Short mmCIF file of C-alpha atoms and ligand atoms in Angstrom, two decimals:
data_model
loop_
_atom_site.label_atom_id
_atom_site.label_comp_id
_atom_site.label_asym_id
_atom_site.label_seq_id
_atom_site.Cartn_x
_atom_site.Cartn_y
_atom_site.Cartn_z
CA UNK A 1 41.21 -31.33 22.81
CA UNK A 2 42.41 -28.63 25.32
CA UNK A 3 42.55 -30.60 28.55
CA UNK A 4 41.81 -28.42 31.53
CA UNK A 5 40.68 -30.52 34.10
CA UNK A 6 44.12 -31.99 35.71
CA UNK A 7 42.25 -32.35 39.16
CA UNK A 8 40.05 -35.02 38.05
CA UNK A 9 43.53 -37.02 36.29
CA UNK A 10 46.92 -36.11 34.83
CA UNK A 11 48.66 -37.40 31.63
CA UNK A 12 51.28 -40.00 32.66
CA UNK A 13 54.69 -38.38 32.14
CA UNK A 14 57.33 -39.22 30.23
CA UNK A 15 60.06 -40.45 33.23
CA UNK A 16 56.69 -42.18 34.81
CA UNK A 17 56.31 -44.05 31.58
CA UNK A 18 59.83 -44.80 30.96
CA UNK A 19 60.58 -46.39 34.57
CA UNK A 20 57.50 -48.39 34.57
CA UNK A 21 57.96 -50.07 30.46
CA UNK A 22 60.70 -52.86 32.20
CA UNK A 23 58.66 -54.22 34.55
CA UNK A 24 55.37 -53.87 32.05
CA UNK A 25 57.89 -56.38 29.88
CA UNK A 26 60.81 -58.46 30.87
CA UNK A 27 61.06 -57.56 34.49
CA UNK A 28 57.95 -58.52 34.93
CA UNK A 29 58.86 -60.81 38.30
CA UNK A 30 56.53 -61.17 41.74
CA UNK A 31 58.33 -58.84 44.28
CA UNK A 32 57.92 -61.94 46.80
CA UNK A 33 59.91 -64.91 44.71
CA UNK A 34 62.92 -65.62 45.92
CA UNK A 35 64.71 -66.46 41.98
CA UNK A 36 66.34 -63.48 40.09
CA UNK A 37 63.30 -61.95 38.39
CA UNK A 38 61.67 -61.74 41.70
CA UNK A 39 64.70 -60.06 43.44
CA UNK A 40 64.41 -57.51 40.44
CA UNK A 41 61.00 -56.50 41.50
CA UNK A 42 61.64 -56.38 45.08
CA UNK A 43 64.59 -53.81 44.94
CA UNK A 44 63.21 -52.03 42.05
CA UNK A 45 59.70 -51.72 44.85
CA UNK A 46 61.94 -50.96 47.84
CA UNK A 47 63.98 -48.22 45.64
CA UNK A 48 59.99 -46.73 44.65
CA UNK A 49 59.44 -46.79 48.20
CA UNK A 50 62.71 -44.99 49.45
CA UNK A 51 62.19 -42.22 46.57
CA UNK A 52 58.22 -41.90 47.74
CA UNK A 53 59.43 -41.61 51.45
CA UNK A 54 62.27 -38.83 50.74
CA UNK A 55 60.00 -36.77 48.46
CA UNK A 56 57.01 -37.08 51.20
CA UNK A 57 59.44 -36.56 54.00
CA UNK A 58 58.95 -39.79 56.13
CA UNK A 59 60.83 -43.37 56.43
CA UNK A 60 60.23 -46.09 53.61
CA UNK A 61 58.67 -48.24 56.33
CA UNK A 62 56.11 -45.58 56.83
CA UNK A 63 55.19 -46.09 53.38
CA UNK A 64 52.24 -48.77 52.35
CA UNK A 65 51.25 -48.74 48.86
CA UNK A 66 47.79 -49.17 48.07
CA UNK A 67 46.00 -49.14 45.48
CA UNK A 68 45.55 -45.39 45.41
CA UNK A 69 43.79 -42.36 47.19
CA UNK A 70 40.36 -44.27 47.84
CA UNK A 71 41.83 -47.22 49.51
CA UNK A 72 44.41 -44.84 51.58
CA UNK A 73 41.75 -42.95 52.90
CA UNK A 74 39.55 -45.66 53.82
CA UNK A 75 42.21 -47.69 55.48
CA UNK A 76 43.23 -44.76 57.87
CA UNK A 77 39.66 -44.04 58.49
CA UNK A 78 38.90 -47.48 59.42
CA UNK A 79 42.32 -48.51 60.88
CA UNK A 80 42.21 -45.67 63.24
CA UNK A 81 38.72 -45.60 63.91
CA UNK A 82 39.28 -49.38 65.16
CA UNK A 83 36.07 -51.73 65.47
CA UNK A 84 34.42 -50.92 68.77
CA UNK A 85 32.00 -47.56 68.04
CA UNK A 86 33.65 -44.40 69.18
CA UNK A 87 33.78 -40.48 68.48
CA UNK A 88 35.37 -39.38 65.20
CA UNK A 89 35.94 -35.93 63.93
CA UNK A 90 35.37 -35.15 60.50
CA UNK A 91 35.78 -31.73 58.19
CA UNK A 92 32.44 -31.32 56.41
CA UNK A 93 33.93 -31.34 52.87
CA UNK A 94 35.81 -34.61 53.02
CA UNK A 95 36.17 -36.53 49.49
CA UNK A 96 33.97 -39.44 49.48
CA UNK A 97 36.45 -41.82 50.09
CA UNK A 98 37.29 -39.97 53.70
CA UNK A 99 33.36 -39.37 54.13
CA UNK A 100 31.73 -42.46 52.68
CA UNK A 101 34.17 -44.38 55.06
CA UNK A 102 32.96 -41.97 58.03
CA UNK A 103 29.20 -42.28 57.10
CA UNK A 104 29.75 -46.59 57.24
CA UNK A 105 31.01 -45.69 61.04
CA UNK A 106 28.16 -43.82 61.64
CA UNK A 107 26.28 -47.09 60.46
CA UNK A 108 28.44 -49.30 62.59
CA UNK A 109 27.01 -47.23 65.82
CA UNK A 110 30.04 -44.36 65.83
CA UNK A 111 29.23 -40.56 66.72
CA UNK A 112 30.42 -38.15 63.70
CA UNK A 113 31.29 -34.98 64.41
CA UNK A 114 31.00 -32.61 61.30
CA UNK A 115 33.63 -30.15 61.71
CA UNK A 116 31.68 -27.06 59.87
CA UNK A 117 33.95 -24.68 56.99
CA UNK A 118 33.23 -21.29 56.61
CA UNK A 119 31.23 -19.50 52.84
CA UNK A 120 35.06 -19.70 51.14
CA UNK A 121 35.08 -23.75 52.25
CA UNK A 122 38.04 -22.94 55.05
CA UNK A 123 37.65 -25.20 57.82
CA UNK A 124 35.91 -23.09 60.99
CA UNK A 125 39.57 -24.00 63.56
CA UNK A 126 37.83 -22.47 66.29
CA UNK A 127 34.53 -24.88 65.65
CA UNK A 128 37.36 -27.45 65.45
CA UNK A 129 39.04 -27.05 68.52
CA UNK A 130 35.61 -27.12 70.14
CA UNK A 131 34.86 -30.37 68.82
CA UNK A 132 38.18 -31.99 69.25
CA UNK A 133 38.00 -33.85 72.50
CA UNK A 134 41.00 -36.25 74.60
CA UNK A 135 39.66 -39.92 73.59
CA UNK A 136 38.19 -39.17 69.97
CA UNK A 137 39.59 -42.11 67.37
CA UNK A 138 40.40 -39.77 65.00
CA UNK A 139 40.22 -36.93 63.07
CA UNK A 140 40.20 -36.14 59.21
CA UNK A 141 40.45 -33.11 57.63
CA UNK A 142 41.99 -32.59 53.92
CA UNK A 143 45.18 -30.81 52.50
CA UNK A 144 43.17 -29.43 49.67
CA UNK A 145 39.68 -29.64 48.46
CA UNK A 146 39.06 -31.47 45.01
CA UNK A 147 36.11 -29.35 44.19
CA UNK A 148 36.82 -25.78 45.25
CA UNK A 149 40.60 -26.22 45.21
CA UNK A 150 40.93 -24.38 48.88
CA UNK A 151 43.77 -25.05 51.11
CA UNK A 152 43.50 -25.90 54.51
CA UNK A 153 45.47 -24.63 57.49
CA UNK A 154 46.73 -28.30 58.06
CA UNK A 155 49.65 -27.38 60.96
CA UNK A 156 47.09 -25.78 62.83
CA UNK A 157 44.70 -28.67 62.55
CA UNK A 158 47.38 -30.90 63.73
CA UNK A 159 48.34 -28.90 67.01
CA UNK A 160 44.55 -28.96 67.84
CA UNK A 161 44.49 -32.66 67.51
CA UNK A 162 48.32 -32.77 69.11
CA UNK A 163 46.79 -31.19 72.04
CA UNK A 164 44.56 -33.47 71.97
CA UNK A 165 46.12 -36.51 71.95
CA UNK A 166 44.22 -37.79 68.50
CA UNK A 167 45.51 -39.04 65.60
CA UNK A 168 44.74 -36.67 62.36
CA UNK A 169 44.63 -38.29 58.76
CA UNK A 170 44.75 -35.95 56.24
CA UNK A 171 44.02 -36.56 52.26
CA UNK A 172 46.88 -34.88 50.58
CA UNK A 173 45.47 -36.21 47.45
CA UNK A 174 45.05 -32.99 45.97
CA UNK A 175 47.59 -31.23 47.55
CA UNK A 176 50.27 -33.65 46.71
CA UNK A 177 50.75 -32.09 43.01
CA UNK A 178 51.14 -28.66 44.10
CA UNK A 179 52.39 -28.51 47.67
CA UNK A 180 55.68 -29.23 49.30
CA UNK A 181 55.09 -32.93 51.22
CA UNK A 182 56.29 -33.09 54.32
CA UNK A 183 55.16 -36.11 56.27
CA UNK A 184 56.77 -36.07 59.43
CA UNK A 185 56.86 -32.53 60.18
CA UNK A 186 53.07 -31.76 59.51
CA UNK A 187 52.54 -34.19 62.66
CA UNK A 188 49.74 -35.76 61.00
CA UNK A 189 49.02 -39.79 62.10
CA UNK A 190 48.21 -41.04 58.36
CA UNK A 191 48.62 -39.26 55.07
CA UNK A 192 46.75 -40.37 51.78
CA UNK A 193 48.55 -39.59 48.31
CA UNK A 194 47.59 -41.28 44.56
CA UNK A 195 49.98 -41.37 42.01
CA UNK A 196 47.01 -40.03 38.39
CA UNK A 197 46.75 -37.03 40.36
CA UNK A 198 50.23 -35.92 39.82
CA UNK A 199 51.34 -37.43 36.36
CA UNK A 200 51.53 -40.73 37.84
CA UNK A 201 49.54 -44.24 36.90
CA UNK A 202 46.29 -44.65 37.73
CA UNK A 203 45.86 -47.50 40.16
CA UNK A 204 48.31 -47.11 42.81
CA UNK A 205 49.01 -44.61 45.73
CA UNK A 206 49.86 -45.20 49.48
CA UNK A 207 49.10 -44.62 53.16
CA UNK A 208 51.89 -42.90 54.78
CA UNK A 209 51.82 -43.80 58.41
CA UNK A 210 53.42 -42.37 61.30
CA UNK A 211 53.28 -46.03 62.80
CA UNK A 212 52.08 -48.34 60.42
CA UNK A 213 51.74 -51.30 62.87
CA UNK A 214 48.92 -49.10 64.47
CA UNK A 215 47.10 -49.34 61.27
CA UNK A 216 45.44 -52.72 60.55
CA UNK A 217 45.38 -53.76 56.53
CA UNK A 218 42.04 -53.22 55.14
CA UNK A 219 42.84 -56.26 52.63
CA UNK A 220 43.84 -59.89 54.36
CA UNK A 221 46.28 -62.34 52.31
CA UNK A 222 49.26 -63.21 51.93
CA UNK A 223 51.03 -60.09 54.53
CA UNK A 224 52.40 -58.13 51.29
CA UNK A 225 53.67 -54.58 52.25
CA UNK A 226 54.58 -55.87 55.83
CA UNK A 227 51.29 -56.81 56.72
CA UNK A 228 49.48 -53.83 56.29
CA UNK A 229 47.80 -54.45 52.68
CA UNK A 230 47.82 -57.85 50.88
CA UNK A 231 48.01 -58.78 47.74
CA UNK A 232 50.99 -59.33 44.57
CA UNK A 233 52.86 -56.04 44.82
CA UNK A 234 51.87 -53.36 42.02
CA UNK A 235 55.91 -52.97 41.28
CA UNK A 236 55.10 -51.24 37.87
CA UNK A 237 52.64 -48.98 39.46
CA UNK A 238 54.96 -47.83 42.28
CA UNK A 239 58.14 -47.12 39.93
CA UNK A 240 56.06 -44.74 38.38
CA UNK A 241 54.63 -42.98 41.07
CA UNK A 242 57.54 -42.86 42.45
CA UNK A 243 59.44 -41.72 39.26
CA UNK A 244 56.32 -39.15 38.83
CA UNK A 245 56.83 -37.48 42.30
CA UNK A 246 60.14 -37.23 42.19
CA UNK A 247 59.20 -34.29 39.36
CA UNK A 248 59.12 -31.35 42.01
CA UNK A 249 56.56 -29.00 41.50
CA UNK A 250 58.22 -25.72 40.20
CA UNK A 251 58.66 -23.16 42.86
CA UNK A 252 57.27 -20.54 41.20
CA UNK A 253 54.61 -22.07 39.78
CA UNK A 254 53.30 -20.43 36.35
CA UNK A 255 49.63 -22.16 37.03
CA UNK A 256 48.98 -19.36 39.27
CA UNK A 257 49.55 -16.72 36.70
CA UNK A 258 47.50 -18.48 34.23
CA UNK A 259 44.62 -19.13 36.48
CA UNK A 260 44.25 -15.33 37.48
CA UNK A 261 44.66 -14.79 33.72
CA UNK A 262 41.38 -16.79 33.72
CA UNK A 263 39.53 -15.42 36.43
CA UNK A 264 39.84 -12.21 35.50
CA UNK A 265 39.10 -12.64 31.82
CA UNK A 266 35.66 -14.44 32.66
CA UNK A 267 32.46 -12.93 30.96
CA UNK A 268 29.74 -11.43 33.04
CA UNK A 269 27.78 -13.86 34.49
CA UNK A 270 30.48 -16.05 35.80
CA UNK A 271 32.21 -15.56 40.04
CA UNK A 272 34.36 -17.61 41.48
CA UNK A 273 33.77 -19.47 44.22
CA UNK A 274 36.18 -19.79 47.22
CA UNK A 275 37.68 -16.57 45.61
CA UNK A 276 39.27 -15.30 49.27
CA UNK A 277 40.40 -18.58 50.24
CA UNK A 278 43.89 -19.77 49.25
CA UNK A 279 44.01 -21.87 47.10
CA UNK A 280 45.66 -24.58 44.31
CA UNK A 281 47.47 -22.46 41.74
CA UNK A 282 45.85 -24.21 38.79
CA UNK A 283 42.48 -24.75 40.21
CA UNK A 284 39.14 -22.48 39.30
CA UNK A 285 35.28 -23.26 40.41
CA UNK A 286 33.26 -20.80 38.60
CA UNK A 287 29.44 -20.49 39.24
CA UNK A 288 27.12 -19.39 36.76
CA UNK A 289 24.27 -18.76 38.37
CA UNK A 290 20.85 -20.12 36.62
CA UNK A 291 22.55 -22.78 34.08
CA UNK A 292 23.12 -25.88 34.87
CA UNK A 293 26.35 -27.29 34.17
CA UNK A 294 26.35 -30.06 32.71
CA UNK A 295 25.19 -28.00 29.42
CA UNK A 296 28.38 -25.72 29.70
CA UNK A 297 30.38 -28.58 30.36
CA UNK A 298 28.89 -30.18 26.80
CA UNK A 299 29.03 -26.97 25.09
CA UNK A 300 32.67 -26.74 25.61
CA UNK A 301 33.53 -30.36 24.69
CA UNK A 302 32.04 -29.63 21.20
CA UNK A 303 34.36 -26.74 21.45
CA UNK A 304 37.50 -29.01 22.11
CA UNK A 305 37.87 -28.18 25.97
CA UNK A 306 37.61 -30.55 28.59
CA UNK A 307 36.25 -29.31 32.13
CA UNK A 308 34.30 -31.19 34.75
CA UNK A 309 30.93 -30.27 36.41
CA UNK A 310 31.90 -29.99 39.96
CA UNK A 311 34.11 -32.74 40.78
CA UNK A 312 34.75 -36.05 38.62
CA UNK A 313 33.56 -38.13 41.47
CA UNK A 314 30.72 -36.54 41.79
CA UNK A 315 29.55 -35.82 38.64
CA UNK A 316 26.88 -38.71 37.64
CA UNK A 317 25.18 -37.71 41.28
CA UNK A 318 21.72 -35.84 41.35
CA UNK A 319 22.79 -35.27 44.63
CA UNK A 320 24.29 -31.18 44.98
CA UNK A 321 27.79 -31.67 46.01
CA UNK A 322 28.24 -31.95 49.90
CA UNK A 323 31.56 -29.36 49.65
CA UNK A 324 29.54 -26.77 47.80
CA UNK A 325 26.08 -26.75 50.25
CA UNK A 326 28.58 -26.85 53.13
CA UNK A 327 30.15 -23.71 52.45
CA UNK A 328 26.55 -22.41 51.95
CA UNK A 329 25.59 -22.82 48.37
CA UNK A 330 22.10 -23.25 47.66
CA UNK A 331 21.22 -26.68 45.34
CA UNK A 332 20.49 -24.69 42.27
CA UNK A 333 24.04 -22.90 42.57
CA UNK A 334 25.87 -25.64 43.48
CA UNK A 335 24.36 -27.83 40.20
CA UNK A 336 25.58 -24.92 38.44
CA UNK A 337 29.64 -24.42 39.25
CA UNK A 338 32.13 -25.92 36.75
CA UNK A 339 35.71 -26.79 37.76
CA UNK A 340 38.79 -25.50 35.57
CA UNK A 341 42.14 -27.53 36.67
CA UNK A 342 44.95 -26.49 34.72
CA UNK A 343 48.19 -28.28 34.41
CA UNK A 344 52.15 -28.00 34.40
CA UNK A 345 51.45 -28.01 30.74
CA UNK A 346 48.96 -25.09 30.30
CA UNK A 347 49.66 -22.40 28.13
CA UNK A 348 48.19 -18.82 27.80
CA UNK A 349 46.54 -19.18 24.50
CA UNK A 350 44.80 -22.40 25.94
CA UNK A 351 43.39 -20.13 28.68
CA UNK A 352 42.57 -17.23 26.03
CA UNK A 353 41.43 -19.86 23.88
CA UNK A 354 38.73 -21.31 26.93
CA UNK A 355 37.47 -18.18 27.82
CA UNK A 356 36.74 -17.19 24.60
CA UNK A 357 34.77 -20.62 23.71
CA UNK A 358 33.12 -20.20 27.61
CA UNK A 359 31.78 -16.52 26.34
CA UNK A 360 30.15 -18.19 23.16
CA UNK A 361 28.54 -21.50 24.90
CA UNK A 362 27.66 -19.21 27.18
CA UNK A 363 25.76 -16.72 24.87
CA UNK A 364 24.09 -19.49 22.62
CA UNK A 365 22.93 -21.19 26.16
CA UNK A 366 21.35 -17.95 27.23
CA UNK A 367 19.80 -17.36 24.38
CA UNK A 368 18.86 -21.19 23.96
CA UNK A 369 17.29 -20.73 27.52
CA UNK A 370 15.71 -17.22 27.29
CA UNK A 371 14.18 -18.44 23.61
N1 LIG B 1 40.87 -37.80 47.66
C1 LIG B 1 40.78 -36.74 46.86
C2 LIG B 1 40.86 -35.37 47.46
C3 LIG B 1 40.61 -36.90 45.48
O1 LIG B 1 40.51 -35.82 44.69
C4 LIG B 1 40.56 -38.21 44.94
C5 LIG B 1 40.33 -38.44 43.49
O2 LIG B 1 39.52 -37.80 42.88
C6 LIG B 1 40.69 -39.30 45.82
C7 LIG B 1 40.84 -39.06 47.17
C8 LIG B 1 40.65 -40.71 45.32
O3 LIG B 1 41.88 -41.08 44.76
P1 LIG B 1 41.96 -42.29 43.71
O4 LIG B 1 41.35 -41.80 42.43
O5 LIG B 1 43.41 -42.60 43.58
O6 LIG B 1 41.20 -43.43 44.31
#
């Protein structure tokens, strides 16, 4: 199986794996005893932490892990939304666990405002700064989409909401395994990262917080992670997340090349969508207009490659996806985009390889559909 659909999850690597066996086996102490085996765990979590902070450009006590990019995102949302109903900004192609969190608000008796992106999915920063007002709880607005794979001007975003006066949390989920981190100088409030995204484990990821005593845990117990999220510390998780990120991306990174290898070797029928925008290096949405694809996405698993139909997340919905109608897709387009995600491991002849195999499902489809 050609795997080509890294934004969805990564294979752990090999230092992730290898810092994480000990405490899978004889180090397997709680981080909070007080004995030897427990004293283990605890340094071998506050070294995790220390590495996650200098890679992400912050202080370890900035750092709560969690229990990855879902519970991140919903504890900033929450945290800094705070429980009496107020005015939250929000971009309009948020991740469900950023928007499903914002939607609850709206429940609770909050005003959303939808900050609106423009037909390549870039957030609209004029709209933005017109709907950024002094008093608003928050606003969220992501590093990089997990569908379309566009970047977002995130320093801008932040000196609108500096000017401001409100706290920005952005979901660098995506971003994390392609983009330089830099915590404290993006000026962002909160900062949502998950460890399967970038060769990690799955299960574990953290809040970075400019001042995590402003954000209340989502999770009550015992006051793990210095009160901000309960429960026995993941110690195995966070050594490998933490031995996973400190893998740099490569500065010239060779995704890039293969992706426009890919784009440009696509058989008629196919465009890209968010083509102007900049975007990940390894990330492709291609629309094929009239098929839905689901089929293409079948097609090429009997052919040995693995892509998703729009986003992992979002793939057992009936529902269009939110990202793709924002940006101005009709339903029938946006049920008919598949996402190619290649990874530090890609090779040319896997991309050759895909586009030939996407030609032929794509010819015995037609002809399947015209018959
Ligand atoms: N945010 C984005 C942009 C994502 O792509 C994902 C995962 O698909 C998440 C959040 C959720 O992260 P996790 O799978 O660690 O809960």
């Amino acid at each position: 199986m050609i795997y080509l659909d890294h934004a969805a999850t990564t294979p752990i690597s090999d230092a992730a794996r290898e810092a994480m066996e000990p405490f899978l086996g004889e180090r397997f102490g709680n981080a909070s005893e007080p004995h030897a085996l427990g004293r283990a765990a605890r340094a071998a979590l506050e070294q995790a932490r220390r590495t996650v902070a200098e890679r992400t450009g912050c202080e370890p006590r900035q750092v709560i892990f969690t229990s990855g990019g879902t519970e991140a995102d919903n504890q900033a949302v929450f945290g800094l939304a705070g429980d009496e109903p107020g005015r939250i900004v929000v971009s309009a192609v948020e991740h469900p666990a950023v928007r499903e969190p914002a939607l609850q608000l709206e429940r609770r008796g909050f005003a959303v405002a939808w900050a609106p992106v423009d037909g390549n999915g870039l957030l609209d920063v004029e709209a933005f700064r017109d709907l950024v007002r002094p008093g608003d709880r928050l606003a969220a607005v992501m590093w990089a989409n997990n569908v379309t794979g566009v970047i977002q001007p995130i320093s801008g975003v932040a000196a609108i909401c500096a000017d401001a006066a409100v706290p920005l949390h952005v979901d660098a989920v995506q971003a994390a395994p392609s983009l330089p981190l830099a915590f404290a100088a993006a000026g962002t409030a909160t900062m949502a990262l998950s460890a399967h995204k970038l060769h990690g484990p799955k299960g574990v990821g953290c809040l970075l917080a400019r001042d995590p005593s402003a954000i209340p845990p989502l999770i009550f117990g015992g006051g793990q992670e210095a009160g901000r999220r309960s429960g026995t510390e993941n110690v195995a998780g966070a050594v490998g997340f933490a031995a996973a990120l400190a893998e740099a991306p490569p500065a010239d990174d060779p995704r890039r090349a293969l992706r426009d290898r890919l784009e440009a070797g696509l058989p008629d029928g196919f465009a890209v969508v968010s083509a102007d925008a900049d975007r990940l290096p390894g990330h492709s949405l291609l629309l094929v207009a009239g098929l839905r694809a689901e089929l293409l996405v079948l097609a090429l698993d009997r052919a040995g490659f693995a892509v998703a139909a729009g986003s992992a997340c979002e793939s057992e919905d009936q529902e269009p996806s939110h990202v793709l109608t924002a940006q101005g897709l009709n339903a029938a387009e946006a049920r008919s985009v598949i996402r190619v995600s290649l990874g530090s491991g890609s090779t040319s002849a896997e991309v050759d390889g895909f586009l030939a195999a996407l030609a032929a499902a794509f010819a015995d489809l037609r002809t399947g559909a015209l018959a």
